[in-house]
Amino acid sequence: MFTLGFGTTFSWNNNIIAGLTAINGIELKVDTIDVTTHQSANFYKEVLPSLIDAGEVSLEGNFDYTDANGQVAMLTDLNARVSRSAIITFPASTGSTWTFIGYITALKIGDAPIDDKIPFSATIKPTGKPVFATSASAGMSAVELSNSAVLAPTFNINTFDYVATVLTGISSITITPTASAGIITVNGNVVVSGQASSAIALGSAGSVTIIAVVVAETNKAPKTYTFRIVRT
């Protein structure tokens, strides 16, 4: 069955990178060793398979200066030359992911056109074997938001995008996810099933704060739920 690529996400160190418009995925290539001799038949070269190269993953999108745990963190990690875990999560209907460890080898913020958006791009080099999973994690069975946040639509295990509204006087919120299996993270921080997360600061009145809840079982594609918290 064919699936539209819309909704694919890229996470770096368990944080979804905001503003992406293209995620160019894993391309595996097998190097070869030439073992041709004078006795090779029919004038054809002979080869043996050698090492496998996972290529590079390139990202393109729009610069988001508020994405502290995503785009800004990637710049910090490039300067520190540290490796991080990365996950390409295809639309939930596919239950498919690429998971790997990688280093950021290139990152660009800009150009700055007079009549267009500021772009963002990055290149990540995997180290070691990327893991492709086609079996999906079970996901969340329930979720609760504090401070009388009104969730829309009503929570469903197979609905992955929500909007919640809170009153102007509310400056933070907690989220309590429940899952039967797997590790749960809220904005990259591990949370025990059925227990509230740490308080998440909200932006100023009229702003939207994005909360990403990820449920990941071993060797299965994680499920990511996005909550957009609107402070009226």
Backbone as a ProteinNet text record, in pm:
[ID]
protein_1_A
[PRIMARY]
MFTLGFGTTFSWNNNIIAGLTAINGIELKVDTIDVTTHQSANFYKEVLPSLIDAGEVSLEGNFDYTDANGQVAMLTDLNARVSRSAIITFPASTGSTWTFIGYITALKIGDAPIDDKIPFSATIKPTGKPVFATSASAGMSAVELSNSAVLAPTFNINTFDYVATVLTGISSITITPTASAGIITVNGNVVVSGQASSAIALGSAGSVTIIAVVVAETNKAPKTYTFRIVRT
[TERTIARY]
84.6	0	88.2	54	131.5	84.2	176.8	143.5	204.2	125.8	175	279.2	385.2	493.5	462.4	353	317.4	300.3	359.6	350.3	472.9	569.1	695.2	771.6	835.1	910.8	1054.3	1141.9	1280.4	1307.7	1352.4	1385.2	1534.4	1589.1	1730.6	1738.8	1799.5	1810.3	1671.1	1575.9	1437.7	1354.9	1399.3	1322.6	1293.2	1165.6	1126.3	1173.5	1238.2	1288.1	1172.4	1154	1041.2	1070	962.8	971.3	1028.7	1037.7	1099.1	1002	1056.2	977.3	1025.3	1145.3	1197.6	1292.8	1274.9	1363.4	1413.5	1538.7	1596	1665.1	1605.7	1635	1758.8	1763.6	1876.9	1890	2012.2	2042.7	2162.4	2136.8	2241.5	2314.8	2447	2528.9	2636.2	2658.2	2760.6	2884	2996.9	3124	3166.7	3246.7	3294.8	3446.3	3503.6	3648	3668	3751.6	3778.7	3872.4	3825.1	3907.6	3927.9	3921.6	3940.4	4083	4095.9	4228.1	4235.8	4353.4	4370.8	4283.7	4235.7	4153.6	4002.4	3965.2	3823.2	3755.4	3639	3572.8	3506	3511.7	3433.1	3461.9	3580.1	3623.1	3540.8	3476.3	3396.9	3473.9	3457.7	3517.2	3448.8	3525.6	3471.7	3491.1	3390.9	3397.4	3352	3391	3340.1	3275.5	3165.7	3106.1	3197.5	3205.1	3288.4	3199.5	3236.1	3162.5	3036.1	2939.5	2813.6	2816.1	2781.6	2779.8	2634.6	2600.1	2462.6	2437.3	2534.1	2514	2497	2418.9	2391.2	2242.1	2193.2	2053.7	2053.8	1984	1978.1	1838.2	1834	1708.8	1697.7	1576.5	1549.8	1423	1419.8	1300.5	1311.4	1231	1225.4	1290.3	1370.6	1437.8	1335.3	1345.8	1257.7	1345.8	1362	1452.5	1400.8	1271.6	1216.5	1236.5	1288.1	1303.2	1431.8	1430.2	1552	1602.6	1512.2	1553.5	1573.5	1548.1	1560.3	1670.7	1633.9	1731.4	1847.5	1817.1	1923.1	2013.1	1953	2031.8	2122	2075.9	2159.6	2285.1	2271.2	2388.2	2485.7	2432.6	2517.2	2591.8	2521.9	2584	2687	2665.9	2767.4	2896.3	2883.9	3002.5	3073.3	2994.3	3053.6	3104.1	3066.1	3106.7	3065.9	2941.2	2890.5	2789	2780.2	2679.9	2552.5	2440.8	2310.6	2228.1	2122.2	2027.7	1936	1897.6	1808.5	1704.9	1583.9	1475.8	1399.5	1387.1	1295.4	1168.1	1059	931.2	836.6	803.9	711.8	568.3	471.6	333.5	290	211.7	177.1	111.7	41.7	-26.4	71.3	197.7	297.5	365	368.6	439.7	587.5	647	784.8	876.4	999.1	1099.5	1238.9	1326.9	1471.9	1526.9	1604.9	1668.6	1818.8	1896	2041.5	2110.5	2241.1	2327	2401.7	2412.8	2478	2547.4	2629.6	2696.6	2644.6	2629.1	2591.8	2717.3	2716.3	2833.9	2817	2694.8	2670.6	2541.4	2537.9	2416.6	2420.8	2308.2	2301.8	2174.2	2189.3	2075.9	2089.2	1995.9	2004.6	1992.5	1983.1	2002.8	1889.9	1890.3	1787.8	1731.1	1644.1	1587.1	1494.2	1481.3	1399.9	1251.4	1211.4	1069.1	1033.6	1111.1	1083.2	1128.9	1094.3	1130.8	1280.1	1329.7	1469.7	1477.8	1561.2	1566.3	1660.3	1639.6	1724.8	1758.6	1882.4	1919.8	2028.5	2034.2	2135	2162.7	2282.3	2322.5	2375.4	2326.6	2366.3	2429	2543.8	2613.7	2592.7	2521.1	2505.6	2639.1	2656.1	2769.1	2715.5	2765.6	2711.8	2589.2	2517.1	2404.6	2274	2206.3	2070.7	1973.2	1872.1	1772.8	1640	1586.2	1456.2	1351	1246.4	1138.7	1007.8	929.6	800.2	684.6	713.8	609.6	594.1	472.6	449.9	434.2	479.3	452.2	301.6	256.8	113.2	61.2	142.4	99.5	32.7	-24	-90.2	-232.2	-275.6	-414.8	-499.4	-434.6	-506.5	-409.4	-464.4	-381.4	-466.3	-402.2	-469.7	-381.7	-444.4	-376.3	-425.3	-333.4	-369.2	-435.3	-476.6	-529.2	-650.1	-734.4	-861.1	-842.8	-730.9	-708.6	-814.1	-869.7	-975.1	-912.5	-920.7	-853.2	-948.9	-898.6	-977.7	-885.7	-925.8	-1046.9	-1031	-1135	-1126.5	-1016.2	-940.8	-825.3	-865.2	-785.4	-797.4	-657.3	-633.9	-499.1	-439.8	-524.1	-476.3	-492.9	-517.6	-516.7	-391.8	-315.1	-180.6	-159	-259.2	-243.3	-362.2	-333.9	-439.5	-412.6	-520.1	-512.2	-580.2	-518	-578	-570.6	-674.8	-678.7	-677.4	-605.5	-603.1	-629.4	-669.8	-698.7	-569.6	-584.8	-469.7	-383.7	-447.9	-373.4	-289.3	-302.3	-226	-91.6	19	152.3	229.1	174.3	240.8	135.5	177.5	84.9	163.9	98.6	158.1	73.7	134.8	63.7	90.4	-16.4	-6.6	-40.5	60.4	34.5	26.8	-53.4	-63.8	-41.6	48	75.8	101	57.3	71.3	211.6	289.5	424.9	510.8	642.1	736.3	777.6	872.1	922.3	848.4	801.3	729	820.2	828.4	899.5	805.9	818.1	743.1	845.5	847	948.5	1089.9	1112.4	1244.1	1275.4	1188.1	1211.4	1126.2	1189.1	1118.6	1015.4	894.3	784.5	728.9	700.6	643.8	495.9	451.2	311.3	218.8	119.3	23	65.5	187	234	251.5	233.9	240.8	384.4	399.6	529.5	567.2	689.7	727.2	646.4	636.3	561.3	627.3	546.2	593.7	549.4	645.4	613.9	543.9	442.2	368.5	414.1	392.7	429.3	330.9	347	261.6	120.1	27.8	-112.5	-122.9	-201.4	-217.9	-116.8	-18.2	87	47	124.3	103.3	230.3	217.9	330.6	310.3	412.4	401.5	462.5	385.3	432.4	428.6	542.5	551.2	562.6	469	471.3	502.8	610.7	655.9	649.2	588.9	585.2	665.4	771.2	861.9	887.3	854	887.1	1011.9	1087.5	1212.3	1188	1268.6	1263	1128	1055.4	929.8	930.6	853.5	843.6	770.3	824.4	755.2	631.2	539.3	423.3	439.7	421	438.3	304.7	268.8	146.5	186.1	128	159.9	42.5	72.1	-29.4	9.6	-76.5	-53.7	-137.1	-68.9	-137	-153.1	-277.9	-308.7	-345.1	-271.8	-301	-386.9	-514.6	-608.9	-577
-119.2	0	124.2	223.4	346.7	446.7	527.2	621.4	757.7	862.6	999.6	1027.6	1097.8	1124.5	1233.2	1307.3	1417.1	1364.7	1435.8	1394.7	1321.4	1292.7	1230.2	1327.8	1275.3	1360.5	1311.8	1403.5	1369.5	1417.4	1326	1363.9	1347.6	1440.4	1442.5	1444.8	1341.2	1330.8	1335	1264	1249.7	1377.3	1475.1	1597.1	1614.5	1631.9	1649.9	1785.7	1788.3	1912.3	1985.7	2111.6	2189.8	2242.1	2269.9	2345.8	2274.8	2141.8	2072.2	2057.6	2071.9	2053.9	1934.5	1884.9	1767.8	1691.6	1559.6	1470.6	1365.9	1378.3	1287.3	1173.3	1053.4	944.6	863.3	748.1	656.3	594.3	595.1	527.5	434.9	305	206.7	169.6	166.3	126.2	27.7	-75.1	-175	-145.9	-119.5	-104.4	-240.6	-238.7	-364.5	-362	-481.6	-499.2	-571.7	-513.7	-573.4	-693.6	-812.3	-933.6	-994.5	-909.2	-955.7	-1005.1	-1114.9	-1170.4	-1196.3	-1240.6	-1277	-1395.8	-1468.9	-1586.3	-1557.8	-1432.6	-1399.2	-1426.2	-1486.8	-1535	-1423	-1435	-1353.2	-1204.1	-1168.3	-1028.9	-946.2	-1014.4	-943.6	-928.6	-812.2	-790.9	-878.2	-917.4	-990.3	-906.3	-910.3	-829.3	-910.7	-862.8	-913.4	-797.7	-824.8	-717.7	-681.9	-552.2	-503.2	-437.4	-320.5	-253.8	-185.8	-167.7	-103.5	40.7	134.3	277.1	322.8	387.9	434.3	572.4	627.3	755.2	869.7	969.7	1085.4	1116.6	1171.4	1216	1368.6	1425	1570.2	1620.8	1734.9	1798	1936	1973.1	2107	2159.4	2289.5	2344.8	2493.7	2542.3	2684.4	2707.6	2812	2843.7	2881.9	2816.8	2844.6	2874.5	3002.8	3041.9	3001.9	2964.6	2921.6	2772.2	2699.5	2553.9	2521.8	2552	2540.5	2397.8	2298.9	2159.4	2089.3	2161.2	2102.1	2167.9	2268.4	2332.9	2394.5	2465	2529.3	2424.8	2315.9	2209.3	2140.2	2128	2066.1	2148.9	2280.8	2367.2	2347.9	2338.6	2314.9	2182.7	2078.5	1946	1941.1	2018	2025.1	2084.8	2195.2	2258.9	2169.4	2087.1	1996.2	1867.2	1844.3	1723.4	1596.9	1594.4	1478.2	1403.6	1272.6	1191.6	1187.3	1171.7	1161.4	1054.8	1010.8	920.8	1002.9	944.7	1011.2	910.8	960	873.4	943.8	876.8	920.1	839.1	907.9	840.5	871.2	770	786.2	796.2	835.5	848.1	726.2	752	646.7	526.5	546.9	435.2	330	369.1	274.3	196	252.2	187	170.7	263	244.9	356.2	317	414.5	370.9	468.4	446.4	502.6	422.9	467.9	449.1	552.8	542.6	642.6	622.9	718.8	797.2	928.5	1007	1131.1	1187.9	1315.6	1418.8	1541.7	1649.7	1696.5	1687.4	1724.1	1857.4	1907.4	2037.7	2095	2226.6	2294.2	2437.6	2482.5	2617.2	2686.1	2806.6	2893.5	3016.9	3040.2	3143.4	3073.9	3146.3	3288.3	3372.2	3504.1	3593.3	3677.1	3619	3693.4	3803.6	3907.5	4021.4	3989.3	3889.6	3863	3715.7	3646.4	3504.8	3464.2	3342.3	3290.6	3261.5	3251.2	3213.7	3061.7	2998.1	2851.4	2794.8	2667	2588.8	2458	2413	2282.4	2219.7	2087.2	2014.4	1881	1829	1698.1	1614.7	1491.9	1401.5	1276.8	1237.9	1118	1006	898.9	786.6	716.3	668	583	448.6	340.3	209.1	177.3	72.8	21.4	91.3	154.4	205	87.9	102.7	-2.8	41.2	-41.3	-13.9	-99.5	-35.4	-107.6	-85.3	-191.4	-181.5	-220.9	-253.2	-286.1	-168.3	-119.3	1.4	-29.6	64	55.4	69.8	21.5	24.8	166.9	255.8	393	417.1	536.6	573.8	521.2	480.8	439	550.1	647.8	759.8	873.8	994.7	1110.8	1212	1281	1386.3	1510.7	1626.6	1754.6	1829.6	1898.6	1971.2	2105.4	2174.4	2310.7	2323.7	2218.9	2221.1	2249.8	2204.1	2222.9	2146.6	2211.1	2151.6	2093.9	1961.2	1890.8	1869.8	1895.4	1869.6	1813.5	1703.8	1626.3	1543.8	1469.2	1377.7	1275.7	1241.8	1154.3	1018.1	972.8	839.5	787.4	661.7	605.4	621.7	630.2	641.9	781	880.8	1021	1084.4	1154.6	1193.4	1345	1424.5	1569.6	1631.2	1714.6	1771.8	1920.2	1990.1	2128	2133.4	2204.2	2221.9	2369.7	2420.5	2561.2	2573.2	2675.5	2707	2856.2	2895.7	3036.1	3118.3	3248.1	3338.7	3330.2	3313	3312.5	3188.9	3086.4	2962.3	2977.2	2962.8	2983.1	2852.7	2740.5	2612.1	2501.7	2383.9	2271.1	2142.3	2039.5	1905.8	1812.6	1704.5	1605.9	1467.9	1387.8	1254.5	1150.8	1088.3	987	847.5	762.4	623.2	532.7	434.3	338.5	201.7	97.6	-38	-93.3	-36.6	-87.6	23.5	8.9	102.2	214	293.5	410	533.1	615.8	738.1	857.5	947.9	1073.8	1189.6	1294.3	1417.9	1527.6	1577.8	1675	1625.9	1496.4	1438	1386.8	1412.5	1369.1	1246.2	1144.1	1019.1	1042.7	989.7	1001.2	861.3	828.3	698.7	697.1	587.1	573.9	599.7	685.8	716.7	825	880.3	987.4	1116.6	1228	1358.1	1394.4	1463.1	1515.3	1633.1	1679.7	1805.7	1918.8	2030.4	2144.5	2195.9	2218.8	2269.1	2414.5	2505.6	2648.1	2679.9	2762.9	2807	2946.1	2978.4	3109.5	3215.9	3335.9	3447.6	3428.4	3511.6	3502.6	3508.6	3415.9	3409.5	3321.6	3270	3188.1	3041.1	2961.9	2817.4	2747.4	2656.8	2576.9	2432.8	2374.8	2238.8	2139.9	2036.2	1927.2	1798.4	1729	1602.1	1487.2	1393	1272.9	1153.6	1082.2	969.4	841.9	738.7	606.3	511.7	452.2	369.3	235.3	127.9	-6.5	-54	-143.6	-193.6	-258.2	-216.5	-269.9	-247.3	-144.2	-107.4	41.7	79.6	220.1	295.1	408.3	483.7	552.1	584.5	666.4	801.7	907.9	1043.7	1116.6	1172.1	1250.3	1396.2	1485.4	1627.5	1703.5	1779.8	1861.7	2008.9	2084.7	2228.3	2303.2	2360.4	2423.2	2572.7	2616.4	2755.9	2828.5	2933.6	3017	3134.3	3134.7	3232.6	3373.1
0	0	0	-80.9	-90.4	14.6	64	170.6	140.7	161.1	147.5	255.1	217.3	312.2	413.6	391.9	483.1	625.7	721.4	860.9	911.5	822.3	865.9	955.5	1059.4	1150.7	1163.3	1204.5	1236.5	1378.4	1464.2	1601.4	1624.8	1700.3	1737.7	1889.3	1946.5	2092.2	2155.9	2092.2	2140.3	2131.2	2052.6	2032.2	1883	1849.8	1710.4	1661.4	1544.3	1486.3	1418.8	1455.5	1404.3	1263.5	1190	1066.1	945.3	947.1	834.3	717.9	597.2	475.6	392.8	421.7	350.6	441.3	446.1	522	424.2	386.4	287.3	361.2	350.9	442.8	414.8	480.7	476.1	337.3	284.1	157.5	180.9	181.1	207.8	79.4	87.5	-27.3	19.8	-58.7	-27.5	-111.4	-43.5	-115.3	-169.7	-274.5	-333.1	-347.7	-347.2	-367.1	-499.2	-582.6	-713.8	-696.5	-737.2	-728.8	-868.3	-969.3	-1106.9	-1126.9	-1199	-1232.3	-1382.4	-1426.7	-1568.2	-1606.4	-1505.9	-1534	-1523.5	-1496.3	-1487.5	-1621.2	-1614.2	-1736.5	-1814.7	-1945.7	-2038.5	-2029.7	-1983.7	-1975.3	-1873.2	-1779.1	-1679	-1548.6	-1487.3	-1356	-1251.3	-1150	-1037.2	-910.1	-823.2	-701.7	-580.7	-464.4	-337.6	-262.3	-190.7	-110.3	6.4	35.2	144.5	250.1	297.9	405.1	352.2	442.2	407	457.7	369	401.3	411.5	523.6	544.1	485.1	415.1	349.3	447.3	408.4	493.5	490.7	598.8	606.6	601.9	506.8	495.2	527.8	593	634.4	570.4	532.6	481.2	547.5	572.7	634.5	655.4	749	781.5	917.1	926.3	1052	1158.5	1276.3	1389.9	1510.3	1540.3	1648.1	1785.5	1795.1	1924.2	1949.4	1852.1	1864.4	1941.3	2071.4	2152.7	2162.5	2172.4	2187	2053.1	1944.5	1812.3	1731.5	1650.8	1562.7	1640.5	1748.9	1827	1892.2	1943.9	2006.6	1904.5	1780.5	1677.6	1652.2	1653.3	1637.1	1753	1873.7	1991.6	1978.8	1932.7	1921.4	1809.7	1703.5	1597.6	1653.8	1727.8	1784.3	1885.1	1956.2	2055	1991.2	1864.2	1790.4	1865.8	1913.1	1984.9	1899.2	1921	1852	1933.8	1863.9	1928.9	1857.8	1925.3	1860.6	1770.4	1657.9	1563.4	1515.7	1491.7	1444.9	1333.7	1221.1	1115.8	1134.7	1165	1189.6	1075.1	996.9	885.6	938.8	856.3	905.3	985.6	1090.5	1187.4	1122.4	1010.6	945.1	895.1	872	821.5	933.2	1055	1165.2	1138.1	1060.4	1014.2	1063.7	1099	1141.4	1098.5	1084.3	1082.4	1213.4	1285.9	1409.2	1396	1432.5	1418	1510.2	1525.5	1594.5	1487.9	1505.7	1402.1	1455.7	1368.3	1393.6	1294	1338.5	1247.3	1175.5	1043	964.2	892.4	884.3	822.3	876.7	893.7	939.2	886.8	832.1	776	819.3	873.2	903.2	813.5	727.9	624.7	491.7	389.4	362.7	423	390.3	441.1	326.8	243.6	131.2	178.7	100	139.7	139.2	58.6	41.4	60.9	143.2	164.4	304.1	343.2	474.4	482.9	606.7	631	637.4	554.1	553	659.3	685.6	776.6	707	719.6	663.8	750.5	746.3	823.9	756.3	781.1	730.2	846.3	856.6	964.7	904.4	955.8	909.7	1010.6	974.6	1067	1093.1	1215.5	1249.2	1295.4	1239.5	1270.8	1187.7	1227.9	1149.6	1186.2	1089.5	1116.2	1126.2	1210	1230.2	1171.1	1081.6	1021.1	1089.1	1139.5	1208.3	1134	1122.3	1054.3	1144.8	1269.5	1366.5	1461.2	1478.3	1556.9	1704.7	1788.9	1932	1955.4	2070.2	2099.1	2114.6	2170.7	2189	2322.6	2338.6	2463.8	2467	2585.3	2603.4	2663.9	2727.3	2787.9	2812.9	2827.9	2859.9	2935.9	3031.2	3106.7	3107.7	3092.5	3100.1	3223.5	3290	3412	3380	3484.7	3475.9	3384.6	3385	3310.4	3162.2	3105.9	2962.4	2883.2	2783.8	2701.9	2575.6	2559.9	2450.2	2333.7	2213.2	2092.7	1983.9	1916.6	1944.5	2072.6	2108	2221.5	2196.6	2302.4	2283.1	2226.8	2129.6	2070.9	2045.6	2073.2	2062.4	1923.2	1820.7	1682.7	1624.9	1710.6	1669.1	1727.5	1644.8	1687	1696.8	1664.4	1668.8	1741.3	1844.9	1928.2	1953.5	1983.6	2030.8	2166.7	2261.3	2393.4	2430.2	2491.2	2531.1	2681.9	2730.5	2873.6	2889.6	3008.9	3035.8	3040.2	3021.3	3016.6	3141.4	3258.4	3383.8	3406.8	3322.5	3338.4	3267.3	3340.6	3282	3260.5	3311.7	3292.2	3294.2	3250.5	3242.3	3260.2	3312.9	3316.1	3231.2	3187.6	3107.5	3166.2	3179.5	3238.6	3132.9	3072.8	2970.6	3032.3	2972.4	3015.7	2895.5	2911.3	2804.7	2866.6	2797.5	2850	2833.7	2742.4	2717.3	2658.9	2675	2614.4	2707.7	2660	2732.8	2681.7	2774.5	2739.8	2765.1	2667.6	2687.4	2655.7	2734.4	2712.2	2686.4	2563.2	2520.9	2553.6	2531.7	2550	2688.5	2786.3	2924.3	2956.3	3014.3	3044.4	3154.3	3131.6	3227.6	3252	3376.9	3413	3375.9	3318.3	3278.6	3396.8	3373.8	3477.5	3573.9	3554.2	3641	3561.6	3629.5	3564.3	3528.3	3416.8	3377.8	3467	3452.1	3516.1	3453.2	3522.9	3470.3	3342.4	3241.1	3112.6	3099.9	3088.4	3081.3	2950.5	2958.1	2840.5	2799.1	2673.4	2622.4	2668.3	2617	2654.7	2601.9	2648.8	2607.2	2455.2	2399.5	2255.3	2184.6	2257.3	2195.9	2192.8	2118.2	2108.9	2154.7	2249.8	2299	2254.5	2192.5	2140.2	2239	2270.2	2356.9	2275.8	2270.7	2197.9	2297.5	2289.7	2373.5	2283.7	2316.5	2234.6	2317.1	2258.7	2322	2232.8	2287.1	2206.6	2274.9	2204.4	2249.6	2177.3	2239.6	2182.5	2046.3	1947.8	1810.9	1742.5	1787.9	1723.3	1693.5	1592.5	1558.5	1668.7	1715.5	1820.1	1765.4	1853.7	1818.8	1887.2	1808.6	1859.7	1858.6	1972.7	1987.1	2009	1929.7	1938.1	1997.6	2103.3	2169.9	2155.2	2092	2073.4	2178	2275.8	2388.6	2359.4	2348.3	2316.8	2445.4	2474.6	2592.4	2546	2583.1	2529.4	2576.7
[MASK]
++++++++++++++++++++++++++++++++++++++++++++++++++++++++++++++++++++++++++++++++++++++++++++++++++++++++++++++++++++++++++++++++++++++++++++++++++++++++++++++++++++++++++++++++++++++++++++++++++++++++++++++++++++++++++++++++++++++++

